[in-house]
Short mmCIF file of C-alpha atoms and ligand atoms in Angstrom, two decimals:
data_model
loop_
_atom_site.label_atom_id
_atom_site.label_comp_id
_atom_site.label_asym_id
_atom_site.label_seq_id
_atom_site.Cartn_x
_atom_site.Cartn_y
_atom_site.Cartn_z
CA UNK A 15 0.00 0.00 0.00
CA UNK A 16 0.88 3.22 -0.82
CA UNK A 17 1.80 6.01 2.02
CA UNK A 18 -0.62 8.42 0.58
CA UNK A 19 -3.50 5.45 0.62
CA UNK A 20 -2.10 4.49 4.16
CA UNK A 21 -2.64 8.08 5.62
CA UNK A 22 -6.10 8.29 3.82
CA UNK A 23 -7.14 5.53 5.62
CA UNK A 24 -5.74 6.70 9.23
CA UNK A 25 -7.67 10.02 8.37
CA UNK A 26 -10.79 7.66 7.48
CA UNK A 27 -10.82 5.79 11.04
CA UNK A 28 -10.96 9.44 12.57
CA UNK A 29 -13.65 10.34 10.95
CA UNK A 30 -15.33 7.10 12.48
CA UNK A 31 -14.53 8.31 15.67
CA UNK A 32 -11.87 5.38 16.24
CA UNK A 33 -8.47 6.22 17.37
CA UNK A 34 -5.13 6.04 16.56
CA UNK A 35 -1.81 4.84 17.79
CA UNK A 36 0.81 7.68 18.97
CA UNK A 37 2.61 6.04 15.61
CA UNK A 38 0.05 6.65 13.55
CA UNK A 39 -0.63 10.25 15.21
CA UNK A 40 2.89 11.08 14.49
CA UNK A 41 3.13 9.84 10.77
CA UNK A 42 -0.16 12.26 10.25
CA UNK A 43 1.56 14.68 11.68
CA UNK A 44 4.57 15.07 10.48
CA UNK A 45 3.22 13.96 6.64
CA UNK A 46 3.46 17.13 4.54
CA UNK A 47 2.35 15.52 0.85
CA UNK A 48 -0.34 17.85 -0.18
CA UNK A 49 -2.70 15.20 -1.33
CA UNK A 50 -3.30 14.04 2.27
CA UNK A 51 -3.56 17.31 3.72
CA UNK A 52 -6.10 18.13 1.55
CA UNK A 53 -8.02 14.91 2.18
CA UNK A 54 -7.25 15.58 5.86
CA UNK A 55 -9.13 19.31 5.59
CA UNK A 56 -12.06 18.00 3.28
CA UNK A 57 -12.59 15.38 5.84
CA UNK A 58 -12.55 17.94 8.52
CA UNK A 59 -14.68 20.37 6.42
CA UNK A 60 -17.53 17.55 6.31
CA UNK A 61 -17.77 16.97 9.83
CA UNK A 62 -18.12 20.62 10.77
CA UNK A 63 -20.97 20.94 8.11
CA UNK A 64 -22.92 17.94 9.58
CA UNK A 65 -23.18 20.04 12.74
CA UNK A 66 -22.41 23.41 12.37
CA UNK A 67 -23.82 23.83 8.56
CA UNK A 68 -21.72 26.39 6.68
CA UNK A 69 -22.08 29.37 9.57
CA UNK A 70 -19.10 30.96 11.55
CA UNK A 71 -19.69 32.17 14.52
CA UNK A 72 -18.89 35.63 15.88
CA UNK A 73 -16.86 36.92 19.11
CA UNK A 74 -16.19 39.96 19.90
CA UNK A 75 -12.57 40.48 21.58
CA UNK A 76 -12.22 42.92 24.64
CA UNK A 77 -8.97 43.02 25.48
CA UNK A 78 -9.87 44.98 28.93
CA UNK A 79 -6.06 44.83 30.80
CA UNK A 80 -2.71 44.32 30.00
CA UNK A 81 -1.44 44.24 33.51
CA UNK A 82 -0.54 40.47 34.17
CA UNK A 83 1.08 38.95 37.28
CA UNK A 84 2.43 36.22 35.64
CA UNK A 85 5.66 36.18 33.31
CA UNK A 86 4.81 33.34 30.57
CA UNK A 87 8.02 33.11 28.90
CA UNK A 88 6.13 33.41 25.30
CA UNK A 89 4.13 36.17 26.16
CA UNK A 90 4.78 39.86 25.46
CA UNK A 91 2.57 41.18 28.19
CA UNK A 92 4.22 39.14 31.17
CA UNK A 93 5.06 41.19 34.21
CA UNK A 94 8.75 41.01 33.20
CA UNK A 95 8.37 43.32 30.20
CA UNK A 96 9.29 46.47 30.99
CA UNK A 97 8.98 48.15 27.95
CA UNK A 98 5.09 46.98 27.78
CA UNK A 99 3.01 50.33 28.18
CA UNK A 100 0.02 49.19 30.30
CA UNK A 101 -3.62 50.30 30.22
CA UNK A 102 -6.84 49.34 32.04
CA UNK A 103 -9.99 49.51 30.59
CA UNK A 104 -12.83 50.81 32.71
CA UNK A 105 -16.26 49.00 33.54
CA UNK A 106 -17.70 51.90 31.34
CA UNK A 107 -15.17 51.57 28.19
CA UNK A 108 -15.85 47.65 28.60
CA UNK A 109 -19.31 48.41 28.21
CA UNK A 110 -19.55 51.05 25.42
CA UNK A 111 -17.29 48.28 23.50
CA UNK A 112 -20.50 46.12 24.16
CA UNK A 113 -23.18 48.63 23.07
CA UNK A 114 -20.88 49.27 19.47
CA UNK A 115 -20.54 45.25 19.37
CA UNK A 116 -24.38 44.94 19.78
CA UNK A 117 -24.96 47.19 17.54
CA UNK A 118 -22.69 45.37 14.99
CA UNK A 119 -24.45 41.94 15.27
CA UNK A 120 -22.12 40.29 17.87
CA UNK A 121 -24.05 38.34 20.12
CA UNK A 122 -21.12 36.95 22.00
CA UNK A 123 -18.30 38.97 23.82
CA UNK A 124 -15.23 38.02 25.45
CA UNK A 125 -13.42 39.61 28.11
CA UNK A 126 -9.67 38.77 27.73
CA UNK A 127 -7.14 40.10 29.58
CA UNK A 128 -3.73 39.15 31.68
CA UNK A 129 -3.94 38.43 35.23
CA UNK A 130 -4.76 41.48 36.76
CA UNK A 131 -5.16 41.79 40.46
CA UNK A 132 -6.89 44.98 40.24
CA UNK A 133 -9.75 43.18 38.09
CA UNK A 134 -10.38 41.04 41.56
CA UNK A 135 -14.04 38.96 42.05
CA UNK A 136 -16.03 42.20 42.94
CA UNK A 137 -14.74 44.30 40.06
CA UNK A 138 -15.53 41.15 37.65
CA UNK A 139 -18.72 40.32 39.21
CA UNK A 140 -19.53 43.98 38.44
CA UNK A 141 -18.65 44.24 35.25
CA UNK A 142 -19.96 40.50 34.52
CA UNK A 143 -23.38 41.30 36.21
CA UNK A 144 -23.42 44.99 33.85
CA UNK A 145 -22.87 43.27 30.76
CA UNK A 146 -25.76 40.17 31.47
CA UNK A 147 -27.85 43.09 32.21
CA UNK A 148 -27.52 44.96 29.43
CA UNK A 149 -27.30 42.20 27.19
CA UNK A 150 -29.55 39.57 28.50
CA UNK A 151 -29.83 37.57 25.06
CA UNK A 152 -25.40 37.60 24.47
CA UNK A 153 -22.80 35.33 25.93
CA UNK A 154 -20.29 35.89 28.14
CA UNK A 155 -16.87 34.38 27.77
CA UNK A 156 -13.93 35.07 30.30
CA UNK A 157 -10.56 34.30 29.61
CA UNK A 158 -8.88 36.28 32.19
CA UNK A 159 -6.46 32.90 33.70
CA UNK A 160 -6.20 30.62 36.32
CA UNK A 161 -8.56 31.82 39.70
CA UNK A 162 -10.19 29.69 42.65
CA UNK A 163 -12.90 27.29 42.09
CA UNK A 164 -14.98 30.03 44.53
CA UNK A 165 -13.99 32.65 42.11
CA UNK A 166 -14.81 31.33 38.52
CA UNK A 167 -18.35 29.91 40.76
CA UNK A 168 -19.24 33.91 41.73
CA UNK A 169 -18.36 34.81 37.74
CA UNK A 170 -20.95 31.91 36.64
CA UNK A 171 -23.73 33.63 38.85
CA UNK A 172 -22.91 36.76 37.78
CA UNK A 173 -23.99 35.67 34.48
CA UNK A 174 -20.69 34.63 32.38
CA UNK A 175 -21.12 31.84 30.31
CA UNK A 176 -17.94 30.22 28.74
CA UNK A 177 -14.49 30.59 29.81
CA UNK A 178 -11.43 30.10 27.67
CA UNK A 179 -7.78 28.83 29.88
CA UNK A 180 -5.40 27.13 27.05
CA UNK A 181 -3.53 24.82 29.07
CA UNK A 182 -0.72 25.55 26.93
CA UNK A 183 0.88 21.85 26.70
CA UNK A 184 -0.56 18.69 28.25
CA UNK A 185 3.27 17.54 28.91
CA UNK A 186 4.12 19.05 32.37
CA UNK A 187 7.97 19.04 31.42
CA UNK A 188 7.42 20.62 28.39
CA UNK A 189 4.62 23.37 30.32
CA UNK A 190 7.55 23.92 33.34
CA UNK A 191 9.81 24.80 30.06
CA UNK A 192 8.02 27.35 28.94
CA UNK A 193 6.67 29.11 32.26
CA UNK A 194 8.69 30.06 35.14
CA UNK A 195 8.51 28.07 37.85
CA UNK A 196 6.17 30.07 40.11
CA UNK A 197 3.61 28.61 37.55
CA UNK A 198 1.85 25.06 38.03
CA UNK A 199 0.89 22.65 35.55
CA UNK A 200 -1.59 20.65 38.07
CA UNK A 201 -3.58 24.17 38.99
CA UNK A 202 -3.85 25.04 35.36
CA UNK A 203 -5.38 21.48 34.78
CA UNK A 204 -7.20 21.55 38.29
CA UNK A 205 -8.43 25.26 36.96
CA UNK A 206 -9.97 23.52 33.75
CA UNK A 207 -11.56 20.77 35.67
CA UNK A 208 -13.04 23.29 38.07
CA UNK A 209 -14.18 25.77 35.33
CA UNK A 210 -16.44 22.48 33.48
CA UNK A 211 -17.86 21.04 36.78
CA UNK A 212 -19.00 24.67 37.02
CA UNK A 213 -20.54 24.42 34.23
CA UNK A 214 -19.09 26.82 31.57
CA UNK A 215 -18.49 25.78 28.28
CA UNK A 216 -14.61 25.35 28.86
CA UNK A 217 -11.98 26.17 26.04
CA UNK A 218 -8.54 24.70 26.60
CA UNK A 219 -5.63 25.19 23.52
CA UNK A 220 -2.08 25.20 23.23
CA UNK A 221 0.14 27.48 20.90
CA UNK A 222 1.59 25.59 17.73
CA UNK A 223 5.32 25.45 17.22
CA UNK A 224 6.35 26.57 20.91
CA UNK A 225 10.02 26.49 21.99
CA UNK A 226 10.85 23.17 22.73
CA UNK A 227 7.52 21.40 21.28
CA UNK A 228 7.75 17.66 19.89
CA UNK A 229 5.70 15.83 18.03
CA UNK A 230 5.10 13.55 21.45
CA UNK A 231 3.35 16.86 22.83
CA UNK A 232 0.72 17.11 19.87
CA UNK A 233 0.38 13.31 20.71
CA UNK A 234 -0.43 14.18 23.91
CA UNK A 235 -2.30 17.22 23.47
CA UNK A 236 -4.96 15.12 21.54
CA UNK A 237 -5.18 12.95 24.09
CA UNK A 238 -5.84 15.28 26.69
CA UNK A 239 -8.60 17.38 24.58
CA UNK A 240 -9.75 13.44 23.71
CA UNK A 241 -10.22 12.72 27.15
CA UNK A 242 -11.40 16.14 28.86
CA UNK A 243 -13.68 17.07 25.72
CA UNK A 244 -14.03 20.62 25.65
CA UNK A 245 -16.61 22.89 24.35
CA UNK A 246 -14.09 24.83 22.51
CA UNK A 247 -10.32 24.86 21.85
CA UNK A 248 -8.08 27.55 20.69
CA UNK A 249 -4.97 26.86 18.82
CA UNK A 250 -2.66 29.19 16.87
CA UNK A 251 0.96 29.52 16.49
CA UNK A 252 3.71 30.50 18.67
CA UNK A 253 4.75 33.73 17.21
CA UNK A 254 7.88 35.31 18.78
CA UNK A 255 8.11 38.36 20.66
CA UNK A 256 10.53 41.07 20.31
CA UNK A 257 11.26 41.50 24.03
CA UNK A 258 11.24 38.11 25.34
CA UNK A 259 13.80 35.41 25.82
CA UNK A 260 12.28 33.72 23.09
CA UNK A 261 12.40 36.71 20.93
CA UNK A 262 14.90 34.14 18.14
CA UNK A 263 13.04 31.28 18.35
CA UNK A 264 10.75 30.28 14.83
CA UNK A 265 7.58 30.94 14.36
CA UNK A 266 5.01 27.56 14.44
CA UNK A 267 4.15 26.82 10.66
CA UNK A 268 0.74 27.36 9.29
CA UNK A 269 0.69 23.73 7.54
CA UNK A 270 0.74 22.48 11.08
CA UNK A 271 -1.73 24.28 12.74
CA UNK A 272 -4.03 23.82 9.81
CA UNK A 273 -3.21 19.86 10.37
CA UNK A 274 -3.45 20.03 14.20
CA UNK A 275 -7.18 22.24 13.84
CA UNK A 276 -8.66 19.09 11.23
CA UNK A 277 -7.20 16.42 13.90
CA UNK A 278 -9.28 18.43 16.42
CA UNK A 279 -11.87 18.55 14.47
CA UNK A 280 -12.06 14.87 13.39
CA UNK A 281 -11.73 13.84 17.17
CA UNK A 282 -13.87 16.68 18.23
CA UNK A 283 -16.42 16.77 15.73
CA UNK A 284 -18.99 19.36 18.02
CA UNK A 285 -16.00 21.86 18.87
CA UNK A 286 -16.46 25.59 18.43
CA UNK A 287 -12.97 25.97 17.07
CA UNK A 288 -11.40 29.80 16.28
CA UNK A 289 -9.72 30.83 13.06
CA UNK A 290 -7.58 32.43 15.19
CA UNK A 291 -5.74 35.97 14.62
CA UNK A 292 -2.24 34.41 15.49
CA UNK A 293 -3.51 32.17 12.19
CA UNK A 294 -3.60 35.31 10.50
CA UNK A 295 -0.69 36.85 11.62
CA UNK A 296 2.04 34.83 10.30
CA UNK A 297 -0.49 34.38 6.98
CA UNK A 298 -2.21 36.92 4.93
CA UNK A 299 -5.03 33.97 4.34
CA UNK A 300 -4.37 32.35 7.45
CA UNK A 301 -8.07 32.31 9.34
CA UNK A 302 -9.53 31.83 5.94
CA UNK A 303 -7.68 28.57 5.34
CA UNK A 304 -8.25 27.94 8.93
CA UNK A 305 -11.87 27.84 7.82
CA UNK A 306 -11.20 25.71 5.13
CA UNK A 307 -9.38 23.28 7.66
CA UNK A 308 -12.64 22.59 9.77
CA UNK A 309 -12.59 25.78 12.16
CA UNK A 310 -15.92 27.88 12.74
CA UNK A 311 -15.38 30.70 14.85
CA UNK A 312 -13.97 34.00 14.33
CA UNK A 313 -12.71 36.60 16.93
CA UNK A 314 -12.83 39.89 15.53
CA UNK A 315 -11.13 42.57 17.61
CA UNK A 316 -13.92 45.06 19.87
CA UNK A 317 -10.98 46.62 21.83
CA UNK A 318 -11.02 50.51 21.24
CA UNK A 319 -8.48 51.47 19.07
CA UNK A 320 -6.15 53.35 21.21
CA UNK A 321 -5.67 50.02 23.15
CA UNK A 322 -4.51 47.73 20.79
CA UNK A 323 -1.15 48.18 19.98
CA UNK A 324 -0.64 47.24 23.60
CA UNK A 325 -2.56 44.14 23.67
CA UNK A 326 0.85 42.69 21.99
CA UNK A 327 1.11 38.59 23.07
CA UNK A 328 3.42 38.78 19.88
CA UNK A 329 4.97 40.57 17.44
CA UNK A 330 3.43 42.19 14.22
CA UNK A 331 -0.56 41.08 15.17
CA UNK A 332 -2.64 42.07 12.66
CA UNK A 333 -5.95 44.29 13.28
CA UNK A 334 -4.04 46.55 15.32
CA UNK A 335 -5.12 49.80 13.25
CA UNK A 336 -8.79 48.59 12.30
CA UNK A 337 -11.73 50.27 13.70
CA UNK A 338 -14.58 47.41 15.18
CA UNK A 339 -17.03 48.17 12.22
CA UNK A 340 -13.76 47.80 9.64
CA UNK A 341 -12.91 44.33 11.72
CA UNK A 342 -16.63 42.79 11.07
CA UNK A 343 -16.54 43.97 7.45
CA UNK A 344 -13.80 42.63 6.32
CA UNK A 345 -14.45 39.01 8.31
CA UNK A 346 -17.40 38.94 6.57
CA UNK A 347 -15.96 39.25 2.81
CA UNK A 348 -13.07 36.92 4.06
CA UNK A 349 -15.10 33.93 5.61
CA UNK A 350 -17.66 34.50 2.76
CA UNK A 351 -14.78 34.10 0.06
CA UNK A 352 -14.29 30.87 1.23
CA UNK A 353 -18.17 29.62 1.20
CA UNK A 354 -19.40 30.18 4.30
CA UNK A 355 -21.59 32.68 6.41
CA UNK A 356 -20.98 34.66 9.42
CA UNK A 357 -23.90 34.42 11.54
CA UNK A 358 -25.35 37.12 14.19
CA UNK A 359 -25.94 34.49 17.00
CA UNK A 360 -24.38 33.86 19.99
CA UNK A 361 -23.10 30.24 18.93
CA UNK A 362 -23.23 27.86 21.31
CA UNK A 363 -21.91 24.45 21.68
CA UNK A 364 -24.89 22.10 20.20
CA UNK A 365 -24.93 20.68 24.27
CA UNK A 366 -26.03 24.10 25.15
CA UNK A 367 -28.71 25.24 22.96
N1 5AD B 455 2.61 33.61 20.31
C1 5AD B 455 1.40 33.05 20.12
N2 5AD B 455 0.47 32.95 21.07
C2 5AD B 455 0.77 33.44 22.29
N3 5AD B 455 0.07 33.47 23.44
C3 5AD B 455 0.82 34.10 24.37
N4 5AD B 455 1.99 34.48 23.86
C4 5AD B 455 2.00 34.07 22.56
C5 5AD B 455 2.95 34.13 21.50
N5 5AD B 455 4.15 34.69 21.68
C6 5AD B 455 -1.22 32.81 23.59
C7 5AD B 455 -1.20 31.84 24.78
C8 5AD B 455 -2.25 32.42 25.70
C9 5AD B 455 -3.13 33.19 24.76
C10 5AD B 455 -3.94 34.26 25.40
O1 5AD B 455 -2.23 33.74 23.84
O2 5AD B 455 -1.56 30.55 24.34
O3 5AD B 455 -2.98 31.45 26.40
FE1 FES B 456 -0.06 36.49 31.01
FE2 FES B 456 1.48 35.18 29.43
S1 FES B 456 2.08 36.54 30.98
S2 FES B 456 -0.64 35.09 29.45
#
């Protein structure tokens, strides 16, 4: 048997929900012969129609603080970055973003931000219980790190719905690599586990191409999201930033993050998965072929514009100059290129609705 008719075939048992070997994972993985790939995004592509139909879901991105106590070797906003400028927004700038995103169709918003002590359980709960108010028919997603189960419990009655915490790498070696070691693999994990017995529709992820990444970690990366089923996982690629001990290491490739998002889509078939702007960072097309490769969410940027040159994980993110109502626009004509239909909804996991 051919390799090409051999690969078809792994891609083939994935699609019937059976598993692979960590050989098998890794010869999918690391193939690169164009024929497969394809085969490998069609498949994905026909899974995510079953369920999701041809529709991509909208979030709108409010990146409310830059402050972070942590200092995530990767990340350009980690305390250690001196040269980051940092800016708060206020409960009232978080809302007005709201109103404009209402106003533009999104039915979804997240609040992203670093870990900001000032933003502690009252000040969320605030904001969180504003924004349900306001917007009783939108959804609420957090992704503001790793808190106590009490914590992300009093954010849940507040009214937030979903909560995205990428757990970065399910190998703990390969997570104490890349964080320093005031960080914790088990409370990131334990964080995730809390956050779904909550009941949130939980989002874990990893970066693609991160210093020190093996094939092995994919494997096991898989095998976590296999295992812990999330609602929703992020993925995009490790992008280097400028002041940062990684600030020489390579970019993750494209061709492997569009392999890694149809793998998680195969295995996942009901994920909400983002075409994410990393995606389209290091490509011009990037969320579009992310699309292509099974995802169906897109994050388009709500932040005001005076904010988001600082919101800088890493270097040369795109969107930085656009204007919210430019953002949407141009989403639309991208993810409508490609065949499919951005959707004013709030999107939620088929469990949920
Ligand atoms: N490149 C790509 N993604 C990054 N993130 C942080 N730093 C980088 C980087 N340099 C991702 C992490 C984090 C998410 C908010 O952004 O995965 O969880
Ligand atoms: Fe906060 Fe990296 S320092 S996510």
């Amino acid at each position: 048997m051919s390799d090409t008719v051999h690969l078809k075939q792994l891609i083939d048992r994935l699609e019937g929900s059976r598993d692979l070997s960590d050989a098998e994972f890794t010869e999918l993985l690391l193939c690169e012969d164009s024929e497969v790939t394809d085969y490998l995004a069609e498949k994905a592509r026909g899974v995510r129609e079953k369920i999701y139909g041809k529709e991509v879901y909208l979030r709108g991105l409010i990146e409310f603080t830059n402050y972070c106590k942590n200092n995530c070797k990767y990340c350009g906003i980690r305390c250690g970055n001196k040269n980051a400028e940092r800016y708060r927004l206020s409960k009232e700038e978080i809302l007005s973003c709201c109103d404009i995103g209402y106003e533009l169709g999104f039915r979804t918003f997240v609040l992203q931000g670093g870990e900001d002590p000032y933003f502690n359980d009252d000040r969320m709960v605030d904001i969180v219980s504003a924004m349900r108010k306001n917007h009783p028919d939108c959804a609420i997603t957090l992704s503001i790190g790793e808190r106590e189960k009490e914590s992300y419990q009093k954010l849940f009655d507040a009214g937030a719905n979903r909560y995205l915490l990428r757990h970065e790498t399910a190998d703990k070696a390969h997570y104490e690599y890349l964080h320093p070691k005031e960080m914790s693999y088990d409370h990131r994990m334990q964080c995730l586990r809390d956050l779904k017995e909550i009941g949130y529709q939980v989002g874990c992820g990893m970066m693609v191409g991160s210093p020190g990444q093996k094939t092995e970690h994919y494997i096991k990366d898989l095998r976590f999201m296999q295992e812990f089923k999330p609602e929703m996982v992020g993925i995009g690629p490790f992008i280097p930033h400028h002041d940062t001990e990684y600030a020489g290491e390579k970019a993750g490739t494209v061709e492997m993050t569009l392999k890694l998002l149809s793998i998680i889509r195969l295995i996942l078939p009901e994920v909400l998965l983002p075409a994410t702007t990393a995606l389209g960072t290091i490509d011009p097309t990037g969320r579009e072929k992310g699309i292509l490769a099974g995802a169906n969410v897109v994050m388009p940027n709500l932040s005001p514009g005076n904010v988001r040159e600082k919101y800088l994980l890493y270097d040369n993110k795109i969107c930085t100059g656009d204007e919210a109502a430019e953002c949407i626009r141009c989403m639309a004509q991208r993810v409508s290129k490609v065949g499919y239909t951005v959707v004013q909804s709030r999107g939620d996991h088929i469990k949920y609705r």
